[in-house]
């Protein structure tokens, strides 16, 4: 006859096994891998001879008043208003055919639409023009279900991708899998990631179709909480303007 202590140990092991399965991120679908990796860019800005700013951004296509517009989207704390007013040059590094390509963009408002949204949005958007020669298949599209209700995003599974530090060979460590856990006051939400924090300026995409619901802007290391801005609030502002 098996004693109760043995049964207890077995039950504990089974609980840990089940918990481990629950915490494991699902395998990243191959059909989404290239699309997500191709959509991100590393942003590099020379502030002074010795000082440089680096960050992540992503390419997004928006349909504004029945006109398709293409943007680089990142966080305002990466490209603040001050840098735009100084008409700095930003260097974009992105993937094409598994090789890194580089593009220089001068932040000139007379030439391209540039929009800055300070806190609590923390978003900067820079229009991408045809002359920039960035292929249209690199641009993600927004999820428009926000027009019905933001609450519908609660507990949705999401992916976020960061710019790989070493190579572009579908490095799984560059993908974070998480869940939207709380809808905060406009325009913010909370989410968790299986690999800790994400990378500020990265897209947050629904796991079932990788359409963009928001942008990752910051994390709280002490509480393992991450924060994003819903893209829908930005689109609403742009459409009104």
JSON list of C-alpha atoms in Angstrom, two decimals:
[
{"chain": "A", "resi": 1, "resn": "UNK", "atom": "CA", "xyz": [0.00, 0.00, 0.00]},
{"chain": "A", "resi": 2, "resn": "UNK", "atom": "CA", "xyz": [1.38, 3.42, -1.05]},
{"chain": "A", "resi": 3, "resn": "UNK", "atom": "CA", "xyz": [1.61, 5.88, 1.84]},
{"chain": "A", "resi": 4, "resn": "UNK", "atom": "CA", "xyz": [0.09, 9.35, 1.72]},
{"chain": "A", "resi": 5, "resn": "UNK", "atom": "CA", "xyz": [3.48, 11.11, 1.73]},
{"chain": "A", "resi": 6, "resn": "UNK", "atom": "CA", "xyz": [4.50, 9.31, -1.51]},
{"chain": "A", "resi": 7, "resn": "UNK", "atom": "CA", "xyz": [1.20, 10.30, -3.13]},
{"chain": "A", "resi": 8, "resn": "UNK", "atom": "CA", "xyz": [1.78, 13.87, -2.04]},
{"chain": "A", "resi": 9, "resn": "UNK", "atom": "CA", "xyz": [5.24, 13.95, -3.63]},
{"chain": "A", "resi": 10, "resn": "UNK", "atom": "CA", "xyz": [3.85, 12.54, -6.88]},
{"chain": "A", "resi": 11, "resn": "UNK", "atom": "CA", "xyz": [1.09, 15.13, -6.93]},
{"chain": "A", "resi": 12, "resn": "UNK", "atom": "CA", "xyz": [3.58, 17.95, -6.37]},
{"chain": "A", "resi": 13, "resn": "UNK", "atom": "CA", "xyz": [5.73, 16.73, -9.26]},
{"chain": "A", "resi": 14, "resn": "UNK", "atom": "CA", "xyz": [2.70, 16.57, -11.55]},
{"chain": "A", "resi": 15, "resn": "UNK", "atom": "CA", "xyz": [1.65, 20.08, -10.52]},
{"chain": "A", "resi": 16, "resn": "UNK", "atom": "CA", "xyz": [5.12, 21.42, -11.28]},
{"chain": "A", "resi": 17, "resn": "UNK", "atom": "CA", "xyz": [5.09, 19.64, -14.64]},
{"chain": "A", "resi": 18, "resn": "UNK", "atom": "CA", "xyz": [1.72, 21.16, -15.53]},
{"chain": "A", "resi": 19, "resn": "UNK", "atom": "CA", "xyz": [2.86, 24.59, -14.37]},
{"chain": "A", "resi": 20, "resn": "UNK", "atom": "CA", "xyz": [6.01, 24.29, -16.50]},
{"chain": "A", "resi": 21, "resn": "UNK", "atom": "CA", "xyz": [3.92, 23.47, -19.56]},
{"chain": "A", "resi": 22, "resn": "UNK", "atom": "CA", "xyz": [1.68, 26.45, -18.93]},
{"chain": "A", "resi": 23, "resn": "UNK", "atom": "CA", "xyz": [4.64, 28.82, -18.73]},
{"chain": "A", "resi": 24, "resn": "UNK", "atom": "CA", "xyz": [6.32, 27.60, -21.91]},
{"chain": "A", "resi": 25, "resn": "UNK", "atom": "CA", "xyz": [5.82, 29.83, -24.91]},
{"chain": "A", "resi": 26, "resn": "UNK", "atom": "CA", "xyz": [4.37, 28.14, -27.98]},
{"chain": "A", "resi": 27, "resn": "UNK", "atom": "CA", "xyz": [6.66, 27.58, -30.93]},
{"chain": "A", "resi": 28, "resn": "UNK", "atom": "CA", "xyz": [6.79, 30.63, -33.16]},
{"chain": "A", "resi": 29, "resn": "UNK", "atom": "CA", "xyz": [5.00, 29.92, -36.48]},
{"chain": "A", "resi": 30, "resn": "UNK", "atom": "CA", "xyz": [7.39, 29.93, -39.45]},
{"chain": "A", "resi": 31, "resn": "UNK", "atom": "CA", "xyz": [4.84, 31.76, -41.58]},
{"chain": "A", "resi": 32, "resn": "UNK", "atom": "CA", "xyz": [5.09, 34.77, -39.24]},
{"chain": "A", "resi": 33, "resn": "UNK", "atom": "CA", "xyz": [8.82, 34.67, -38.53]},
{"chain": "A", "resi": 34, "resn": "UNK", "atom": "CA", "xyz": [10.12, 36.45, -41.64]},
{"chain": "A", "resi": 35, "resn": "UNK", "atom": "CA", "xyz": [7.30, 38.98, -41.60]},
{"chain": "A", "resi": 36, "resn": "UNK", "atom": "CA", "xyz": [8.07, 40.07, -38.05]},
{"chain": "A", "resi": 37, "resn": "UNK", "atom": "CA", "xyz": [11.86, 40.09, -38.41]},
{"chain": "A", "resi": 38, "resn": "UNK", "atom": "CA", "xyz": [11.58, 42.09, -41.64]},
{"chain": "A", "resi": 39, "resn": "UNK", "atom": "CA", "xyz": [9.38, 44.70, -39.99]},
{"chain": "A", "resi": 40, "resn": "UNK", "atom": "CA", "xyz": [11.86, 45.92, -37.36]},
{"chain": "A", "resi": 41, "resn": "UNK", "atom": "CA", "xyz": [14.79, 48.30, -37.57]},
{"chain": "A", "resi": 42, "resn": "UNK", "atom": "CA", "xyz": [17.59, 49.46, -35.34]},
{"chain": "A", "resi": 43, "resn": "UNK", "atom": "CA", "xyz": [17.71, 53.25, -35.05]},
{"chain": "A", "resi": 44, "resn": "UNK", "atom": "CA", "xyz": [21.04, 54.96, -34.50]},
{"chain": "A", "resi": 45, "resn": "UNK", "atom": "CA", "xyz": [21.43, 58.71, -33.97]},
{"chain": "A", "resi": 46, "resn": "UNK", "atom": "CA", "xyz": [24.68, 60.63, -33.44]},
{"chain": "A", "resi": 47, "resn": "UNK", "atom": "CA", "xyz": [23.96, 63.25, -30.79]},
{"chain": "A", "resi": 48, "resn": "UNK", "atom": "CA", "xyz": [27.53, 64.54, -30.44]},
{"chain": "A", "resi": 49, "resn": "UNK", "atom": "CA", "xyz": [30.94, 63.35, -31.60]},
{"chain": "A", "resi": 50, "resn": "UNK", "atom": "CA", "xyz": [31.08, 60.93, -28.68]},
{"chain": "A", "resi": 51, "resn": "UNK", "atom": "CA", "xyz": [27.43, 60.40, -27.79]},
{"chain": "A", "resi": 52, "resn": "UNK", "atom": "CA", "xyz": [25.03, 58.18, -29.71]},
{"chain": "A", "resi": 53, "resn": "UNK", "atom": "CA", "xyz": [21.46, 57.02, -29.20]},
{"chain": "A", "resi": 54, "resn": "UNK", "atom": "CA", "xyz": [20.31, 53.54, -30.24]},
{"chain": "A", "resi": 55, "resn": "UNK", "atom": "CA", "xyz": [16.82, 52.12, -30.21]},
{"chain": "A", "resi": 56, "resn": "UNK", "atom": "CA", "xyz": [14.30, 49.90, -31.97]},
{"chain": "A", "resi": 57, "resn": "UNK", "atom": "CA", "xyz": [11.50, 50.84, -34.34]},
{"chain": "A", "resi": 58, "resn": "UNK", "atom": "CA", "xyz": [9.20, 49.07, -36.77]},
{"chain": "A", "resi": 59, "resn": "UNK", "atom": "CA", "xyz": [7.53, 49.69, -40.12]},
{"chain": "A", "resi": 60, "resn": "UNK", "atom": "CA", "xyz": [3.75, 50.13, -40.14]},
{"chain": "A", "resi": 61, "resn": "UNK", "atom": "CA", "xyz": [1.20, 50.80, -42.88]},
{"chain": "A", "resi": 62, "resn": "UNK", "atom": "CA", "xyz": [-1.82, 52.93, -41.98]},
{"chain": "A", "resi": 63, "resn": "UNK", "atom": "CA", "xyz": [-4.91, 53.67, -44.02]},
{"chain": "A", "resi": 64, "resn": "UNK", "atom": "CA", "xyz": [-5.74, 57.29, -43.19]},
{"chain": "A", "resi": 65, "resn": "UNK", "atom": "CA", "xyz": [-8.84, 58.71, -44.87]},
{"chain": "A", "resi": 66, "resn": "UNK", "atom": "CA", "xyz": [-8.66, 56.02, -47.56]},
{"chain": "A", "resi": 67, "resn": "UNK", "atom": "CA", "xyz": [-5.01, 56.77, -48.31]},
{"chain": "A", "resi": 68, "resn": "UNK", "atom": "CA", "xyz": [-2.19, 54.37, -47.48]},
{"chain": "A", "resi": 69, "resn": "UNK", "atom": "CA", "xyz": [0.63, 56.01, -45.55]},
{"chain": "A", "resi": 70, "resn": "UNK", "atom": "CA", "xyz": [3.83, 54.30, -44.45]},
{"chain": "A", "resi": 71, "resn": "UNK", "atom": "CA", "xyz": [5.72, 55.03, -41.25]},
{"chain": "A", "resi": 72, "resn": "UNK", "atom": "CA", "xyz": [8.62, 54.13, -39.03]},
{"chain": "A", "resi": 73, "resn": "UNK", "atom": "CA", "xyz": [7.21, 53.93, -35.52]},
{"chain": "A", "resi": 74, "resn": "UNK", "atom": "CA", "xyz": [9.27, 54.11, -32.34]},
{"chain": "A", "resi": 75, "resn": "UNK", "atom": "CA", "xyz": [9.16, 55.57, -28.83]},
{"chain": "A", "resi": 76, "resn": "UNK", "atom": "CA", "xyz": [9.28, 59.31, -28.25]},
{"chain": "A", "resi": 77, "resn": "UNK", "atom": "CA", "xyz": [12.05, 58.87, -25.70]},
{"chain": "A", "resi": 78, "resn": "UNK", "atom": "CA", "xyz": [14.16, 57.35, -28.50]},
{"chain": "A", "resi": 79, "resn": "UNK", "atom": "CA", "xyz": [13.43, 60.14, -31.03]},
{"chain": "A", "resi": 80, "resn": "UNK", "atom": "CA", "xyz": [12.17, 63.13, -29.01]},
{"chain": "A", "resi": 81, "resn": "UNK", "atom": "CA", "xyz": [10.89, 66.45, -30.39]},
{"chain": "A", "resi": 82, "resn": "UNK", "atom": "CA", "xyz": [14.26, 68.08, -29.68]},
{"chain": "A", "resi": 83, "resn": "UNK", "atom": "CA", "xyz": [16.10, 65.77, -32.09]},
{"chain": "A", "resi": 84, "resn": "UNK", "atom": "CA", "xyz": [13.51, 66.42, -34.80]},
{"chain": "A", "resi": 85, "resn": "UNK", "atom": "CA", "xyz": [13.69, 70.20, -34.35]},
{"chain": "A", "resi": 86, "resn": "UNK", "atom": "CA", "xyz": [17.46, 69.95, -34.79]},
{"chain": "A", "resi": 87, "resn": "UNK", "atom": "CA", "xyz": [16.82, 68.05, -38.05]},
{"chain": "A", "resi": 88, "resn": "UNK", "atom": "CA", "xyz": [19.19, 65.28, -37.07]},
{"chain": "A", "resi": 89, "resn": "UNK", "atom": "CA", "xyz": [19.97, 62.39, -39.39]},
{"chain": "A", "resi": 90, "resn": "UNK", "atom": "CA", "xyz": [18.88, 58.96, -38.21]},
{"chain": "A", "resi": 91, "resn": "UNK", "atom": "CA", "xyz": [20.47, 55.75, -39.44]},
{"chain": "A", "resi": 92, "resn": "UNK", "atom": "CA", "xyz": [18.18, 52.78, -39.97]},
{"chain": "A", "resi": 93, "resn": "UNK", "atom": "CA", "xyz": [19.54, 49.23, -40.00]},
{"chain": "A", "resi": 94, "resn": "UNK", "atom": "CA", "xyz": [17.14, 46.56, -41.18]},
{"chain": "A", "resi": 95, "resn": "UNK", "atom": "CA", "xyz": [17.08, 43.11, -42.76]},
{"chain": "A", "resi": 96, "resn": "UNK", "atom": "CA", "xyz": [16.65, 42.34, -46.43]},
{"chain": "A", "resi": 97, "resn": "UNK", "atom": "CA", "xyz": [17.44, 38.90, -47.87]},
{"chain": "A", "resi": 98, "resn": "UNK", "atom": "CA", "xyz": [19.15, 37.97, -44.57]},
{"chain": "A", "resi": 99, "resn": "UNK", "atom": "CA", "xyz": [21.58, 40.85, -44.91]},
{"chain": "A", "resi": 100, "resn": "UNK", "atom": "CA", "xyz": [21.67, 44.11, -43.03]},
{"chain": "A", "resi": 101, "resn": "UNK", "atom": "CA", "xyz": [20.86, 47.22, -45.05]},
{"chain": "A", "resi": 102, "resn": "UNK", "atom": "CA", "xyz": [21.37, 50.81, -43.97]},
{"chain": "A", "resi": 103, "resn": "UNK", "atom": "CA", "xyz": [19.37, 53.93, -44.72]},
{"chain": "A", "resi": 104, "resn": "UNK", "atom": "CA", "xyz": [19.89, 57.55, -43.68]},
{"chain": "A", "resi": 105, "resn": "UNK", "atom": "CA", "xyz": [16.82, 59.72, -43.09]},
{"chain": "A", "resi": 106, "resn": "UNK", "atom": "CA", "xyz": [17.01, 63.44, -42.37]},
{"chain": "A", "resi": 107, "resn": "UNK", "atom": "CA", "xyz": [14.32, 64.51, -39.91]},
{"chain": "A", "resi": 108, "resn": "UNK", "atom": "CA", "xyz": [12.87, 67.28, -42.04]},
{"chain": "A", "resi": 109, "resn": "UNK", "atom": "CA", "xyz": [9.20, 68.10, -41.48]},
{"chain": "A", "resi": 110, "resn": "UNK", "atom": "CA", "xyz": [8.93, 70.00, -44.78]},
{"chain": "A", "resi": 111, "resn": "UNK", "atom": "CA", "xyz": [9.68, 66.78, -46.61]},
{"chain": "A", "resi": 112, "resn": "UNK", "atom": "CA", "xyz": [7.84, 64.09, -44.64]},
{"chain": "A", "resi": 113, "resn": "UNK", "atom": "CA", "xyz": [5.12, 63.84, -42.01]},
{"chain": "A", "resi": 114, "resn": "UNK", "atom": "CA", "xyz": [6.61, 63.48, -38.54]},
{"chain": "A", "resi": 115, "resn": "UNK", "atom": "CA", "xyz": [4.37, 63.19, -35.49]},
{"chain": "A", "resi": 116, "resn": "UNK", "atom": "CA", "xyz": [5.42, 63.21, -31.84]},
{"chain": "A", "resi": 117, "resn": "UNK", "atom": "CA", "xyz": [3.21, 62.04, -28.98]},
{"chain": "A", "resi": 118, "resn": "UNK", "atom": "CA", "xyz": [4.64, 62.63, -25.51]},
{"chain": "A", "resi": 119, "resn": "UNK", "atom": "CA", "xyz": [3.68, 60.71, -22.37]},
{"chain": "A", "resi": 120, "resn": "UNK", "atom": "CA", "xyz": [1.48, 58.85, -21.75]},
{"chain": "A", "resi": 121, "resn": "UNK", "atom": "CA", "xyz": [1.68, 57.85, -25.45]},
{"chain": "A", "resi": 122, "resn": "UNK", "atom": "CA", "xyz": [5.51, 57.97, -25.85]},
{"chain": "A", "resi": 123, "resn": "UNK", "atom": "CA", "xyz": [5.37, 57.54, -29.63]},
{"chain": "A", "resi": 124, "resn": "UNK", "atom": "CA", "xyz": [7.19, 59.12, -32.58]},
{"chain": "A", "resi": 125, "resn": "UNK", "atom": "CA", "xyz": [6.16, 58.40, -36.18]},
{"chain": "A", "resi": 126, "resn": "UNK", "atom": "CA", "xyz": [8.26, 59.26, -39.24]},
{"chain": "A", "resi": 127, "resn": "UNK", "atom": "CA", "xyz": [6.79, 58.94, -42.71]},
{"chain": "A", "resi": 128, "resn": "UNK", "atom": "CA", "xyz": [8.58, 56.60, -45.11]},
{"chain": "A", "resi": 129, "resn": "UNK", "atom": "CA", "xyz": [8.61, 57.89, -48.69]},
{"chain": "A", "resi": 130, "resn": "UNK", "atom": "CA", "xyz": [8.89, 56.00, -51.98]},
{"chain": "A", "resi": 131, "resn": "UNK", "atom": "CA", "xyz": [12.37, 57.43, -52.48]},
{"chain": "A", "resi": 132, "resn": "UNK", "atom": "CA", "xyz": [13.51, 55.62, -49.31]},
{"chain": "A", "resi": 133, "resn": "UNK", "atom": "CA", "xyz": [13.18, 52.38, -51.32]},
{"chain": "A", "resi": 134, "resn": "UNK", "atom": "CA", "xyz": [11.84, 50.30, -48.46]},
{"chain": "A", "resi": 135, "resn": "UNK", "atom": "CA", "xyz": [9.78, 47.43, -49.79]},
{"chain": "A", "resi": 136, "resn": "UNK", "atom": "CA", "xyz": [6.09, 47.52, -48.93]},
{"chain": "A", "resi": 137, "resn": "UNK", "atom": "CA", "xyz": [6.07, 43.91, -47.72]},
{"chain": "A", "resi": 138, "resn": "UNK", "atom": "CA", "xyz": [8.15, 45.03, -44.73]},
{"chain": "A", "resi": 139, "resn": "UNK", "atom": "CA", "xyz": [5.25, 47.03, -43.28]},
{"chain": "A", "resi": 140, "resn": "UNK", "atom": "CA", "xyz": [2.99, 45.52, -40.65]},
{"chain": "A", "resi": 141, "resn": "UNK", "atom": "CA", "xyz": [-0.70, 46.40, -40.50]},
{"chain": "A", "resi": 142, "resn": "UNK", "atom": "CA", "xyz": [-2.73, 47.47, -37.46]},
{"chain": "A", "resi": 143, "resn": "UNK", "atom": "CA", "xyz": [-5.46, 45.42, -35.83]},
{"chain": "A", "resi": 144, "resn": "UNK", "atom": "CA", "xyz": [-8.71, 47.39, -36.13]},
{"chain": "A", "resi": 145, "resn": "UNK", "atom": "CA", "xyz": [-10.81, 45.52, -33.56]},
{"chain": "A", "resi": 146, "resn": "UNK", "atom": "CA", "xyz": [-10.13, 48.41, -31.17]},
{"chain": "A", "resi": 147, "resn": "UNK", "atom": "CA", "xyz": [-12.95, 50.23, -32.98]},
{"chain": "A", "resi": 148, "resn": "UNK", "atom": "CA", "xyz": [-15.33, 47.81, -31.28]},
{"chain": "A", "resi": 149, "resn": "UNK", "atom": "CA", "xyz": [-13.85, 47.62, -27.79]},
{"chain": "A", "resi": 150, "resn": "UNK", "atom": "CA", "xyz": [-10.36, 47.65, -26.25]},
{"chain": "A", "resi": 151, "resn": "UNK", "atom": "CA", "xyz": [-11.57, 45.21, -23.60]},
{"chain": "A", "resi": 152, "resn": "UNK", "atom": "CA", "xyz": [-11.61, 42.51, -26.28]},
{"chain": "A", "resi": 153, "resn": "UNK", "atom": "CA", "xyz": [-7.79, 42.57, -26.17]},
{"chain": "A", "resi": 154, "resn": "UNK", "atom": "CA", "xyz": [-7.69, 41.51, -22.51]},
{"chain": "A", "resi": 155, "resn": "UNK", "atom": "CA", "xyz": [-5.92, 38.14, -22.05]},
{"chain": "A", "resi": 156, "resn": "UNK", "atom": "CA", "xyz": [-4.98, 38.05, -25.74]},
{"chain": "A", "resi": 157, "resn": "UNK", "atom": "CA", "xyz": [-1.68, 36.33, -26.52]},
{"chain": "A", "resi": 158, "resn": "UNK", "atom": "CA", "xyz": [0.88, 38.56, -28.22]},
{"chain": "A", "resi": 159, "resn": "UNK", "atom": "CA", "xyz": [4.35, 38.44, -29.75]},
{"chain": "A", "resi": 160, "resn": "UNK", "atom": "CA", "xyz": [7.03, 41.10, -29.73]},
{"chain": "A", "resi": 161, "resn": "UNK", "atom": "CA", "xyz": [10.31, 40.98, -31.64]},
{"chain": "A", "resi": 162, "resn": "UNK", "atom": "CA", "xyz": [13.54, 42.77, -30.90]},
{"chain": "A", "resi": 163, "resn": "UNK", "atom": "CA", "xyz": [16.30, 43.60, -33.35]},
{"chain": "A", "resi": 164, "resn": "UNK", "atom": "CA", "xyz": [18.84, 40.72, -33.24]},
{"chain": "A", "resi": 165, "resn": "UNK", "atom": "CA", "xyz": [22.21, 41.73, -31.84]},
{"chain": "A", "resi": 166, "resn": "UNK", "atom": "CA", "xyz": [24.29, 39.19, -33.78]},
{"chain": "A", "resi": 167, "resn": "UNK", "atom": "CA", "xyz": [22.50, 37.74, -36.81]},
{"chain": "A", "resi": 168, "resn": "UNK", "atom": "CA", "xyz": [19.18, 37.31, -38.58]},
{"chain": "A", "resi": 169, "resn": "UNK", "atom": "CA", "xyz": [18.95, 33.51, -38.64]},
{"chain": "A", "resi": 170, "resn": "UNK", "atom": "CA", "xyz": [15.50, 33.37, -37.07]},
{"chain": "A", "resi": 171, "resn": "UNK", "atom": "CA", "xyz": [17.05, 33.70, -33.63]},
{"chain": "A", "resi": 172, "resn": "UNK", "atom": "CA", "xyz": [14.24, 32.59, -31.32]},
{"chain": "A", "resi": 173, "resn": "UNK", "atom": "CA", "xyz": [15.76, 34.53, -28.41]},
{"chain": "A", "resi": 174, "resn": "UNK", "atom": "CA", "xyz": [14.68, 37.70, -30.24]},
{"chain": "A", "resi": 175, "resn": "UNK", "atom": "CA", "xyz": [11.02, 36.76, -29.93]},
{"chain": "A", "resi": 176, "resn": "UNK", "atom": "CA", "xyz": [9.05, 37.43, -26.76]},
{"chain": "A", "resi": 177, "resn": "UNK", "atom": "CA", "xyz": [5.69, 35.78, -26.13]},
{"chain": "A", "resi": 178, "resn": "UNK", "atom": "CA", "xyz": [3.24, 37.28, -23.68]},
{"chain": "A", "resi": 179, "resn": "UNK", "atom": "CA", "xyz": [-0.28, 38.23, -22.76]},
{"chain": "A", "resi": 180, "resn": "UNK", "atom": "CA", "xyz": [-2.18, 41.48, -22.32]},
{"chain": "A", "resi": 181, "resn": "UNK", "atom": "CA", "xyz": [-3.14, 41.41, -18.64]},
{"chain": "A", "resi": 182, "resn": "UNK", "atom": "CA", "xyz": [-4.76, 44.77, -17.92]},
{"chain": "A", "resi": 183, "resn": "UNK", "atom": "CA", "xyz": [-6.37, 47.65, -19.82]},
{"chain": "A", "resi": 184, "resn": "UNK", "atom": "CA", "xyz": [-5.27, 50.88, -18.16]},
{"chain": "A", "resi": 185, "resn": "UNK", "atom": "CA", "xyz": [-6.40, 54.47, -18.68]},
{"chain": "A", "resi": 186, "resn": "UNK", "atom": "CA", "xyz": [-6.15, 55.68, -22.27]},
{"chain": "A", "resi": 187, "resn": "UNK", "atom": "CA", "xyz": [-3.87, 54.84, -24.06]},
{"chain": "A", "resi": 188, "resn": "UNK", "atom": "CA", "xyz": [-1.94, 52.28, -21.95]},
{"chain": "A", "resi": 189, "resn": "UNK", "atom": "CA", "xyz": [-2.09, 48.58, -21.19]},
{"chain": "A", "resi": 190, "resn": "UNK", "atom": "CA", "xyz": [-0.08, 46.08, -19.16]},
{"chain": "A", "resi": 191, "resn": "UNK", "atom": "CA", "xyz": [1.39, 42.85, -20.49]},
{"chain": "A", "resi": 192, "resn": "UNK", "atom": "CA", "xyz": [3.73, 40.06, -19.48]},
{"chain": "A", "resi": 193, "resn": "UNK", "atom": "CA", "xyz": [6.55, 38.49, -21.49]},
{"chain": "A", "resi": 194, "resn": "UNK", "atom": "CA", "xyz": [7.97, 34.99, -21.15]},
{"chain": "A", "resi": 195, "resn": "UNK", "atom": "CA", "xyz": [11.52, 36.35, -21.38]},
{"chain": "A", "resi": 196, "resn": "UNK", "atom": "CA", "xyz": [11.23, 39.24, -18.99]},
{"chain": "A", "resi": 197, "resn": "UNK", "atom": "CA", "xyz": [11.14, 42.65, -20.58]},
{"chain": "A", "resi": 198, "resn": "UNK", "atom": "CA", "xyz": [10.73, 43.43, -24.23]},
{"chain": "A", "resi": 199, "resn": "UNK", "atom": "CA", "xyz": [12.61, 46.01, -26.23]},
{"chain": "A", "resi": 200, "resn": "UNK", "atom": "CA", "xyz": [11.27, 49.57, -26.22]},
{"chain": "A", "resi": 201, "resn": "UNK", "atom": "CA", "xyz": [10.02, 50.63, -29.62]},
{"chain": "A", "resi": 202, "resn": "UNK", "atom": "CA", "xyz": [9.11, 47.09, -30.68]},
{"chain": "A", "resi": 203, "resn": "UNK", "atom": "CA", "xyz": [5.70, 46.16, -32.11]},
{"chain": "A", "resi": 204, "resn": "UNK", "atom": "CA", "xyz": [3.22, 44.19, -30.01]},
{"chain": "A", "resi": 205, "resn": "UNK", "atom": "CA", "xyz": [1.34, 41.86, -32.34]},
{"chain": "A", "resi": 206, "resn": "UNK", "atom": "CA", "xyz": [-1.56, 39.47, -31.85]},
{"chain": "A", "resi": 207, "resn": "UNK", "atom": "CA", "xyz": [-0.30, 35.89, -31.79]},
{"chain": "A", "resi": 208, "resn": "UNK", "atom": "CA", "xyz": [-2.98, 34.60, -34.16]},
{"chain": "A", "resi": 209, "resn": "UNK", "atom": "CA", "xyz": [-2.33, 36.97, -37.07]},
{"chain": "A", "resi": 210, "resn": "UNK", "atom": "CA", "xyz": [0.59, 39.31, -36.09]},
{"chain": "A", "resi": 211, "resn": "UNK", "atom": "CA", "xyz": [-1.47, 42.45, -36.71]},
{"chain": "A", "resi": 212, "resn": "UNK", "atom": "CA", "xyz": [-0.23, 45.28, -34.49]},
{"chain": "A", "resi": 213, "resn": "UNK", "atom": "CA", "xyz": [-2.17, 46.23, -31.36]},
{"chain": "A", "resi": 214, "resn": "UNK", "atom": "CA", "xyz": [0.46, 48.47, -29.79]},
{"chain": "A", "resi": 215, "resn": "UNK", "atom": "CA", "xyz": [4.03, 49.51, -29.19]},
{"chain": "A", "resi": 216, "resn": "UNK", "atom": "CA", "xyz": [6.17, 48.37, -26.26]},
{"chain": "A", "resi": 217, "resn": "UNK", "atom": "CA", "xyz": [7.41, 51.39, -24.32]},
{"chain": "A", "resi": 218, "resn": "UNK", "atom": "CA", "xyz": [8.75, 50.40, -20.90]},
{"chain": "A", "resi": 219, "resn": "UNK", "atom": "CA", "xyz": [8.99, 47.76, -18.21]},
{"chain": "A", "resi": 220, "resn": "UNK", "atom": "CA", "xyz": [9.10, 47.50, -14.44]},
{"chain": "A", "resi": 221, "resn": "UNK", "atom": "CA", "xyz": [11.90, 45.14, -13.43]},
{"chain": "A", "resi": 222, "resn": "UNK", "atom": "CA", "xyz": [10.81, 45.03, -9.80]},
{"chain": "A", "resi": 223, "resn": "UNK", "atom": "CA", "xyz": [7.31, 43.80, -10.61]},
{"chain": "A", "resi": 224, "resn": "UNK", "atom": "CA", "xyz": [7.92, 42.05, -13.96]},
{"chain": "A", "resi": 225, "resn": "UNK", "atom": "CA", "xyz": [5.29, 44.26, -15.55]},
{"chain": "A", "resi": 226, "resn": "UNK", "atom": "CA", "xyz": [5.53, 45.71, -19.04]},
{"chain": "A", "resi": 227, "resn": "UNK", "atom": "CA", "xyz": [3.65, 48.64, -20.55]},
{"chain": "A", "resi": 228, "resn": "UNK", "atom": "CA", "xyz": [2.45, 49.37, -24.04]},
{"chain": "A", "resi": 229, "resn": "UNK", "atom": "CA", "xyz": [0.52, 52.04, -25.90]},
{"chain": "A", "resi": 230, "resn": "UNK", "atom": "CA", "xyz": [-2.47, 50.96, -27.96]},
{"chain": "A", "resi": 231, "resn": "UNK", "atom": "CA", "xyz": [-1.98, 51.85, -31.61]},
{"chain": "A", "resi": 232, "resn": "UNK", "atom": "CA", "xyz": [-5.71, 52.52, -32.03]},
{"chain": "A", "resi": 233, "resn": "UNK", "atom": "CA", "xyz": [-5.52, 55.73, -29.97]},
{"chain": "A", "resi": 234, "resn": "UNK", "atom": "CA", "xyz": [-2.76, 57.05, -32.25]},
{"chain": "A", "resi": 235, "resn": "UNK", "atom": "CA", "xyz": [-4.72, 56.17, -35.39]},
{"chain": "A", "resi": 236, "resn": "UNK", "atom": "CA", "xyz": [-7.79, 58.00, -34.07]},
{"chain": "A", "resi": 237, "resn": "UNK", "atom": "CA", "xyz": [-5.77, 61.16, -33.53]},
{"chain": "A", "resi": 238, "resn": "UNK", "atom": "CA", "xyz": [-4.18, 60.98, -36.98]},
{"chain": "A", "resi": 239, "resn": "UNK", "atom": "CA", "xyz": [-7.53, 60.45, -38.67]},
{"chain": "A", "resi": 240, "resn": "UNK", "atom": "CA", "xyz": [-9.04, 63.49, -36.94]},
{"chain": "A", "resi": 241, "resn": "UNK", "atom": "CA", "xyz": [-6.13, 65.65, -38.06]}
]
